[in-house]
Short mmCIF file of C-alpha atoms in Angstrom, two decimals:
data_model
loop_
_atom_site.label_atom_id
_atom_site.label_comp_id
_atom_site.label_asym_id
_atom_site.label_seq_id
_atom_site.Cartn_x
_atom_site.Cartn_y
_atom_site.Cartn_z
CA MET A 7 94.69 4.74 58.97
CA SER A 8 93.37 7.26 61.49
CA TRP A 9 91.18 10.30 60.84
CA THR A 10 94.21 12.58 61.53
CA ASP A 11 96.25 10.96 58.75
CA VAL A 12 93.39 11.44 56.33
CA THR A 13 93.16 15.10 57.32
CA TRP A 14 96.93 15.65 56.82
CA GLU A 15 96.82 14.10 53.37
CA SER A 16 93.80 16.21 52.47
CA ASP A 17 95.60 19.38 53.63
CA THR A 18 98.67 18.50 51.57
CA LYS A 19 96.55 17.98 48.47
CA ASP A 20 94.72 21.26 49.04
CA THR A 21 98.07 23.12 49.26
CA GLU A 22 99.32 21.57 46.04
CA GLN A 23 96.07 22.47 44.30
CA ASP A 24 96.36 26.05 45.52
CA GLY A 25 99.89 26.35 44.08
CA LEU A 26 98.81 25.02 40.73
CA ILE A 27 95.87 27.37 40.55
CA ALA A 28 98.09 30.34 41.47
CA ALA A 29 100.60 29.42 38.81
CA LEU A 30 97.85 29.01 36.25
CA PHE A 31 96.35 32.40 36.95
CA GLY A 32 99.80 33.99 37.00
CA SER A 33 100.55 32.80 33.45
CA SER A 34 97.23 33.79 31.90
CA LYS A 35 96.27 37.01 33.72
CA SER A 36 97.86 40.15 35.00
CA HIS A 37 99.92 40.18 38.19
CA GLY A 38 97.23 42.00 40.21
CA ASP A 39 94.38 39.64 39.18
CA ALA A 40 96.47 36.57 39.85
CA ALA A 41 97.41 37.80 43.29
CA GLY A 42 93.77 38.49 44.20
CA SER A 43 92.60 35.12 42.96
CA SER A 44 95.42 33.38 44.80
CA ASN A 45 94.56 35.15 48.04
CA ASN A 46 90.89 34.15 47.74
CA LEU A 47 91.71 30.52 47.08
CA THR A 48 94.19 30.48 49.94
CA SER A 49 91.53 31.86 52.28
CA VAL A 50 89.09 29.14 51.26
CA SER A 51 91.69 26.43 51.76
CA SER A 52 92.60 27.75 55.19
CA LYS A 53 88.97 27.66 56.24
CA ARG A 54 88.74 24.04 55.19
CA ARG A 55 91.86 23.19 57.19
CA LYS A 56 90.55 24.96 60.30
CA ARG A 57 87.30 22.97 60.19
CA LYS A 58 89.23 19.71 59.85
CA ARG A 59 91.63 20.58 62.70
CA LYS A 60 88.65 21.44 64.91
CA ARG A 61 87.23 17.95 64.34
CA ASP A 62 90.66 16.44 65.09
CA ASP A 63 91.02 18.41 68.35
CA SER A 64 87.65 17.18 69.58
CA GLY A 65 88.95 13.63 69.44
CA SER A 66 86.02 12.31 67.45
CA THR A 67 86.79 9.51 65.09
CA ASP A 68 83.19 9.08 64.02
CA ASP A 69 82.06 9.63 60.52
CA PRO A 70 79.86 12.76 60.41
CA ARG A 71 77.23 10.71 58.64
CA PRO A 72 74.56 9.72 61.22
CA ASP A 73 73.97 6.23 59.90
CA ALA A 74 77.64 5.19 59.55
CA LYS A 75 79.27 2.70 61.94
CA ASN A 76 82.43 3.46 63.99
CA ASP A 77 84.41 0.52 62.69
CA ASN A 78 83.96 1.67 59.11
CA ALA A 79 83.91 5.43 59.63
CA CYS A 80 86.29 6.32 56.85
CA ALA A 81 84.87 3.92 54.29
CA PRO A 82 84.13 5.78 51.06
CA LEU A 83 80.53 6.06 49.92
CA THR A 84 80.43 3.74 46.98
CA LYS A 85 77.55 3.56 44.55
CA LYS A 86 76.23 0.43 46.28
CA ASN A 87 76.42 2.05 49.73
CA LYS A 88 74.62 5.18 48.53
CA LYS A 89 71.82 3.09 47.07
CA ALA A 90 71.41 1.11 50.33
CA GLU A 91 71.44 4.34 52.35
CA ARG A 92 68.69 5.91 50.22
CA LYS A 93 66.58 2.74 50.53
CA SER A 94 66.94 2.65 54.33
CA SER A 95 66.02 6.33 54.61
CA ARG A 96 62.78 5.69 52.66
CA GLU A 97 61.77 2.56 54.58
CA THR A 98 62.70 3.68 58.14
CA PRO A 99 61.62 7.18 59.22
CA PRO A 100 64.13 9.17 61.33
CA SER A 101 63.73 8.81 65.10
CA ALA A 102 64.61 10.83 68.14
CA SER A 103 66.97 8.16 69.52
CA GLY A 104 68.40 7.11 66.18
CA ASP A 105 67.05 3.58 66.48
CA GLY A 106 63.81 4.11 64.55
CA SER A 107 61.57 3.66 67.59
CA SER A 108 59.45 6.81 67.20
CA PRO A 109 59.06 9.26 64.27
CA VAL A 110 60.53 12.74 64.60
CA ILE A 111 58.58 15.83 63.61
CA PRO A 112 60.86 18.10 61.56
CA SER A 113 61.85 21.10 63.64
CA THR A 114 61.37 24.58 62.26
CA PRO A 115 63.24 27.74 63.26
CA HIS A 116 60.09 29.40 64.58
CA SER A 117 58.82 26.44 66.68
CA LYS A 118 60.29 27.79 69.97
CA GLU A 119 60.48 31.49 69.24
CA ASN A 120 56.92 31.79 68.00
CA PRO A 121 54.61 29.38 69.89
CA LYS A 122 51.61 30.39 67.78
CA GLU A 123 53.07 28.56 64.81
CA LYS A 124 51.92 24.96 64.60
CA PRO A 125 54.53 22.25 63.99
CA VAL A 126 54.49 20.49 60.69
CA VAL A 127 53.05 16.98 60.98
CA PHE A 128 53.20 14.52 58.12
CA HIS A 129 50.32 12.08 57.71
CA SER A 130 50.20 9.09 55.43
CA SER A 131 47.16 9.23 53.15
CA PRO A 132 45.20 5.95 53.12
CA THR A 133 44.62 4.34 49.78
CA LYS A 134 41.04 4.71 48.57
CA GLU A 135 39.34 1.58 47.38
CA ARG A 136 37.18 1.89 44.31
CA PRO A 137 33.55 0.98 45.15
CA VAL A 138 32.14 -2.03 43.38
CA MET A 139 29.13 -0.90 41.33
CA PRO A 140 26.28 -3.34 40.77
CA LYS A 141 25.78 -4.49 37.23
CA LYS A 142 22.84 -2.91 35.49
CA GLY A 143 20.07 -4.78 33.79
CA LYS A 144 20.38 -7.99 35.80
CA MET A 145 17.71 -9.26 38.17
CA SER A 146 17.84 -12.06 40.67
CA LEU A 147 15.70 -15.16 40.21
CA GLN A 148 13.54 -14.13 43.16
CA GLU A 149 12.85 -10.71 41.62
CA LYS A 150 11.97 -12.28 38.28
CA LEU A 151 9.51 -14.67 39.92
CA ARG A 152 7.96 -11.88 41.97
CA ASN A 153 7.50 -9.67 38.91
CA LYS A 154 5.99 -12.56 36.97
CA LEU A 155 3.57 -13.32 39.81
CA ASP A 156 2.54 -9.65 40.14
CA SER A 157 2.01 -9.40 36.39
CA GLY A 158 -0.21 -12.48 36.44
CA ARG A 159 -2.32 -11.09 39.29
CA PHE A 160 -2.66 -7.74 37.53
CA ARG A 161 -3.88 -9.40 34.33
CA TYR A 162 -6.43 -11.41 36.31
CA VAL A 163 -7.86 -8.36 38.15
CA ASN A 164 -7.84 -6.27 34.98
CA GLU A 165 -9.80 -8.91 33.10
CA GLN A 166 -12.37 -9.17 35.92
CA LEU A 167 -12.98 -5.41 35.91
CA TYR A 168 -13.59 -5.27 32.17
CA THR A 169 -15.78 -8.37 31.93
CA SER A 170 -18.06 -7.94 34.96
CA THR A 171 -20.57 -5.37 36.19
CA SER A 172 -19.56 -2.59 38.55
CA GLU A 173 -21.58 -4.23 41.33
CA ASP A 174 -19.59 -7.45 40.98
CA ALA A 175 -16.33 -5.48 40.94
CA VAL A 176 -17.24 -3.80 44.24
CA ALA A 177 -17.98 -7.18 45.80
CA LEU A 178 -14.65 -8.59 44.53
CA PHE A 179 -12.61 -5.87 46.21
CA GLN A 180 -14.62 -5.99 49.40
CA GLU A 181 -13.80 -9.68 49.74
CA GLU A 182 -10.09 -9.16 48.99
CA PRO A 183 -9.02 -5.49 49.21
CA ARG A 184 -5.40 -6.41 48.42
CA LEU A 185 -6.36 -7.03 44.79
CA PHE A 186 -7.06 -3.33 44.35
CA ASP A 187 -3.45 -2.47 45.28
CA ILE A 188 -2.18 -5.14 42.90
CA TYR A 189 -4.26 -3.67 40.09
CA HIS A 190 -3.17 -0.07 40.67
CA ASP A 191 0.50 -1.01 41.01
CA GLY A 192 0.32 -2.83 37.70
CA PHE A 193 -1.60 0.04 36.13
CA ALA A 194 1.02 2.53 37.33
CA THR A 195 3.71 0.41 35.68
CA GLN A 196 1.82 0.56 32.38
CA VAL A 197 1.26 4.33 32.67
CA SER A 198 4.99 4.93 33.21
CA LYS A 199 5.62 3.57 29.70
CA TRP A 200 3.13 5.92 28.01
CA PRO A 201 4.46 9.02 26.23
CA VAL A 202 1.48 11.04 27.55
CA ASN A 203 -0.83 10.47 30.50
CA PRO A 204 -4.45 11.60 29.80
CA VAL A 205 -4.83 12.68 33.44
CA ASP A 206 -2.14 15.33 32.93
CA GLN A 207 -3.99 16.69 29.91
CA ILE A 208 -7.24 16.92 31.86
CA ILE A 209 -5.43 18.69 34.70
CA SER A 210 -4.15 21.32 32.25
CA TRP A 211 -7.67 21.67 30.84
CA LEU A 212 -9.26 22.14 34.29
CA ARG A 213 -6.74 24.80 35.32
CA LYS A 214 -8.24 27.03 32.63
CA LYS A 215 -11.74 26.64 34.06
CA PRO A 216 -13.23 28.82 36.86
CA THR A 217 -12.09 27.71 40.30
CA SER A 218 -15.67 27.99 41.59
CA GLN A 219 -16.80 24.97 39.56
CA VAL A 220 -17.36 21.58 41.24
CA VAL A 221 -15.91 18.43 39.67
CA ALA A 222 -16.78 14.73 40.08
CA ASP A 223 -13.93 12.35 39.20
CA LEU A 224 -15.47 8.90 38.61
CA GLY A 225 -12.79 6.20 38.74
CA CYS A 226 -10.17 8.51 40.26
CA GLY A 227 -7.52 5.96 41.25
CA GLU A 228 -5.15 7.78 43.61
CA ALA A 229 -7.02 11.11 43.22
CA LYS A 230 -4.22 12.86 41.33
CA LEU A 231 -6.77 15.19 39.74
CA ALA A 232 -8.00 16.46 43.13
CA ARG A 233 -4.45 17.14 44.30
CA SER A 234 -3.51 19.08 41.17
CA VAL A 235 -6.32 21.64 40.63
CA GLU A 236 -7.92 24.39 42.70
CA GLN A 237 -11.52 23.37 42.07
CA ARG A 238 -13.40 21.27 44.56
CA VAL A 239 -13.19 17.67 43.36
CA HIS A 240 -15.28 14.70 44.54
CA SER A 241 -13.13 11.58 44.01
CA PHE A 242 -14.81 8.17 43.65
CA ASP A 243 -13.46 4.67 43.05
CA LEU A 244 -14.21 1.05 43.90
CA VAL A 245 -11.79 1.19 46.87
CA ALA A 246 -10.64 4.20 48.89
CA ASN A 247 -6.85 4.03 49.06
CA ASN A 248 -6.56 7.47 50.71
CA LYS A 249 -8.71 9.86 52.73
CA SER A 250 -9.75 11.98 49.75
CA VAL A 251 -11.37 9.02 47.92
CA THR A 252 -14.92 7.72 48.47
CA ALA A 253 -15.47 4.03 47.75
CA CYS A 254 -18.68 3.32 45.80
CA ASP A 255 -20.25 1.86 42.68
CA MET A 256 -19.86 4.27 39.74
CA ALA A 257 -23.49 3.60 38.83
CA ARG A 258 -24.62 4.94 42.23
CA VAL A 259 -22.43 7.77 43.52
CA PRO A 260 -23.40 9.51 46.80
CA LEU A 261 -24.10 12.94 45.28
CA GLY A 262 -27.30 14.87 44.90
CA LYS A 263 -29.07 15.62 41.64
CA THR A 264 -27.56 18.48 39.56
CA SER A 265 -24.80 19.03 42.13
CA VAL A 266 -21.64 19.28 39.97
CA ASP A 267 -20.46 21.27 36.96
CA ILE A 268 -18.05 18.73 35.44
CA VAL A 269 -17.93 14.91 35.39
CA VAL A 270 -14.67 13.19 34.39
CA PHE A 271 -14.21 9.62 33.14
CA CYS A 272 -10.46 9.19 32.57
CA LEU A 273 -9.79 5.60 31.41
CA SER A 274 -12.49 4.48 33.86
CA LEU A 275 -15.32 3.23 31.62
CA MET A 276 -14.73 -0.33 32.82
CA GLY A 277 -17.38 -3.03 33.09
CA THR A 278 -20.38 -4.29 31.21
CA ASN A 279 -22.91 -1.67 32.41
CA LEU A 280 -21.40 1.50 30.92
CA ASP A 281 -24.85 2.97 30.15
CA ASP A 282 -25.52 3.06 33.91
CA PHE A 283 -22.39 5.17 34.35
CA LEU A 284 -23.54 7.70 31.74
CA GLN A 285 -27.01 7.94 33.21
CA GLU A 286 -25.54 8.59 36.66
CA ALA A 287 -23.24 11.26 35.22
CA ARG A 288 -26.21 13.03 33.65
CA ARG A 289 -28.13 12.87 36.92
CA ILE A 290 -25.48 14.67 39.00
CA LEU A 291 -24.62 17.24 36.30
CA ARG A 292 -26.16 20.71 36.36
CA PRO A 293 -27.83 22.04 33.19
CA ASN A 294 -25.18 22.71 30.53
CA GLY A 295 -22.71 20.75 32.63
CA ILE A 296 -19.66 19.19 30.94
CA LEU A 297 -18.91 15.48 30.53
CA LYS A 298 -15.18 14.82 29.91
CA VAL A 299 -14.26 11.34 28.62
CA ALA A 300 -10.72 10.09 27.79
CA GLU A 301 -10.41 6.51 26.56
CA VAL A 302 -7.98 4.15 24.87
CA LYS A 303 -8.38 4.07 21.09
CA SER A 304 -7.87 0.33 20.87
CA ARG A 305 -11.09 -0.22 22.84
CA ILE A 306 -13.17 1.69 20.31
CA ASP A 307 -14.11 0.12 16.99
CA ASP A 308 -15.52 3.36 15.57
CA ILE A 309 -15.10 6.74 17.28
CA ASP A 310 -18.19 8.16 15.55
CA ASP A 311 -20.35 5.34 16.93
CA PHE A 312 -18.76 5.82 20.35
CA CYS A 313 -19.65 9.52 20.44
CA ALA A 314 -23.15 8.85 19.08
CA ALA A 315 -23.81 6.27 21.82
CA ILE A 316 -22.92 8.83 24.50
CA CYS A 317 -25.09 11.51 22.88
CA GLU A 318 -28.11 9.18 23.09
CA HIS A 319 -28.03 9.68 26.88
CA GLY A 320 -28.88 13.38 26.55
CA PHE A 321 -25.48 14.89 25.65
CA GLU A 322 -24.10 16.86 22.74
CA LEU A 323 -20.54 16.48 21.44
CA THR A 324 -18.60 19.79 21.65
CA SER A 325 -14.95 18.70 21.31
CA ARG A 326 -13.06 15.69 19.98
CA ASP A 327 -9.27 15.27 19.98
CA GLU A 328 -7.66 12.32 18.18
CA GLU A 329 -4.14 13.66 17.79
CA ASN A 330 -2.70 11.28 20.35
CA ARG A 331 -2.01 7.89 18.78
CA MET A 332 -3.09 6.00 21.92
CA PHE A 333 -6.04 7.96 23.35
CA VAL A 334 -9.09 9.90 22.27
CA ASP A 335 -10.24 12.91 24.29
CA THR A 336 -13.91 13.92 24.00
CA GLU A 337 -16.06 16.62 25.59
CA PHE A 338 -19.88 16.71 25.83
CA VAL A 339 -22.43 19.12 27.23
CA LYS A 340 -25.64 18.11 29.02
CA LEU A 341 -28.86 18.84 27.12
CA SER A 342 -32.22 19.74 28.64
CA THR A 343 -33.83 16.55 27.28
CA SER A 344 -32.96 13.27 28.92
CA GLY A 345 -32.63 11.33 25.66
CA THR A 346 -33.66 7.79 24.84
CA PRO A 347 -30.72 5.35 24.53
CA GLN A 348 -31.33 2.94 21.62
CA GLY A 349 -28.65 0.44 22.47
CA ASP A 350 -25.93 -0.44 24.94
CA LEU A 351 -22.56 1.30 24.88
CA VAL A 352 -20.03 -1.48 24.48
CA LEU A 353 -16.25 -1.10 24.53
CA LYS A 354 -13.70 -3.83 24.00
CA PRO A 355 -11.87 -4.92 27.16
CA CYS A 356 -8.33 -3.64 27.50
CA LEU A 357 -6.49 -6.91 28.07
CA TYR A 358 -2.73 -7.31 28.41
CA LYS A 359 -0.84 -10.12 26.73
CA ARG A 360 1.20 -12.61 28.68
CA ARG A 361 4.97 -12.14 28.26
#
């Protein structure tokens, strides 16, 4: 069957349908309405026939569908064919030559008339891969061994500082300066677990004092106190780990007599010659100067005896704060008399258990 035969049959069917519709309208409506409806339908049918004749005159026997083949041009679009056609249109993008070699950018009416308009370009969005997050709370064997080794070194250095004189501690760090870093790294780890750091409390206390006062921080560590207040602060420790720290023995600091207004011992009464520390603090303090001492409660058997032992060196207790469950904060003032210490000030060493 040729495309012309199909067209003739379609025209014949359209004519029969038009007659039926005209008869139907003639029986149910008025004569004028039926005539108008019939004329409209006839006009539509004639337009259809003209379009079909135009295709016949051109001599084309191809199916108007772009993907259809010539040998099967008049094959009806069955459900199976429609499904295959939709699948091929999704998998193979349209191309300029019709063979799928290169994608075609959809043309728009304004692409040639208005050159300022940019053509529409479709891009395929790459799939985003979800990053793999490391599991929390797990450490490698190497990290566990390193932490265990560092903890053991810290306990060793800590025990040496509490059970030897300040002179021996200076000699220890001079022979092996790396031990000082090990100690302070371990100490910083312990401080991070405390609910309150006594250094922060002393910083708040000093900020209320006159900025003209001079402070001596004995056992300063990393000199946080000097970096946090406006007063001039002399920072001393067994090893100088930055430019603002002076390395020395706390029993012999390089300051003149009555040269400072405040002396601070913040968790730094370490060693077996604590009375030498207190005598040195009294030497460098001006009359009515302030001695500020913060210490761990577990090192003190009796706080009254602790304060009385300090007062024997020529000081008077002016303030005592025991609200913190871990630390005691005391404040003394220098008296005019030098005092006569009756016994040694002894504190228990702050030792850490093996875990």
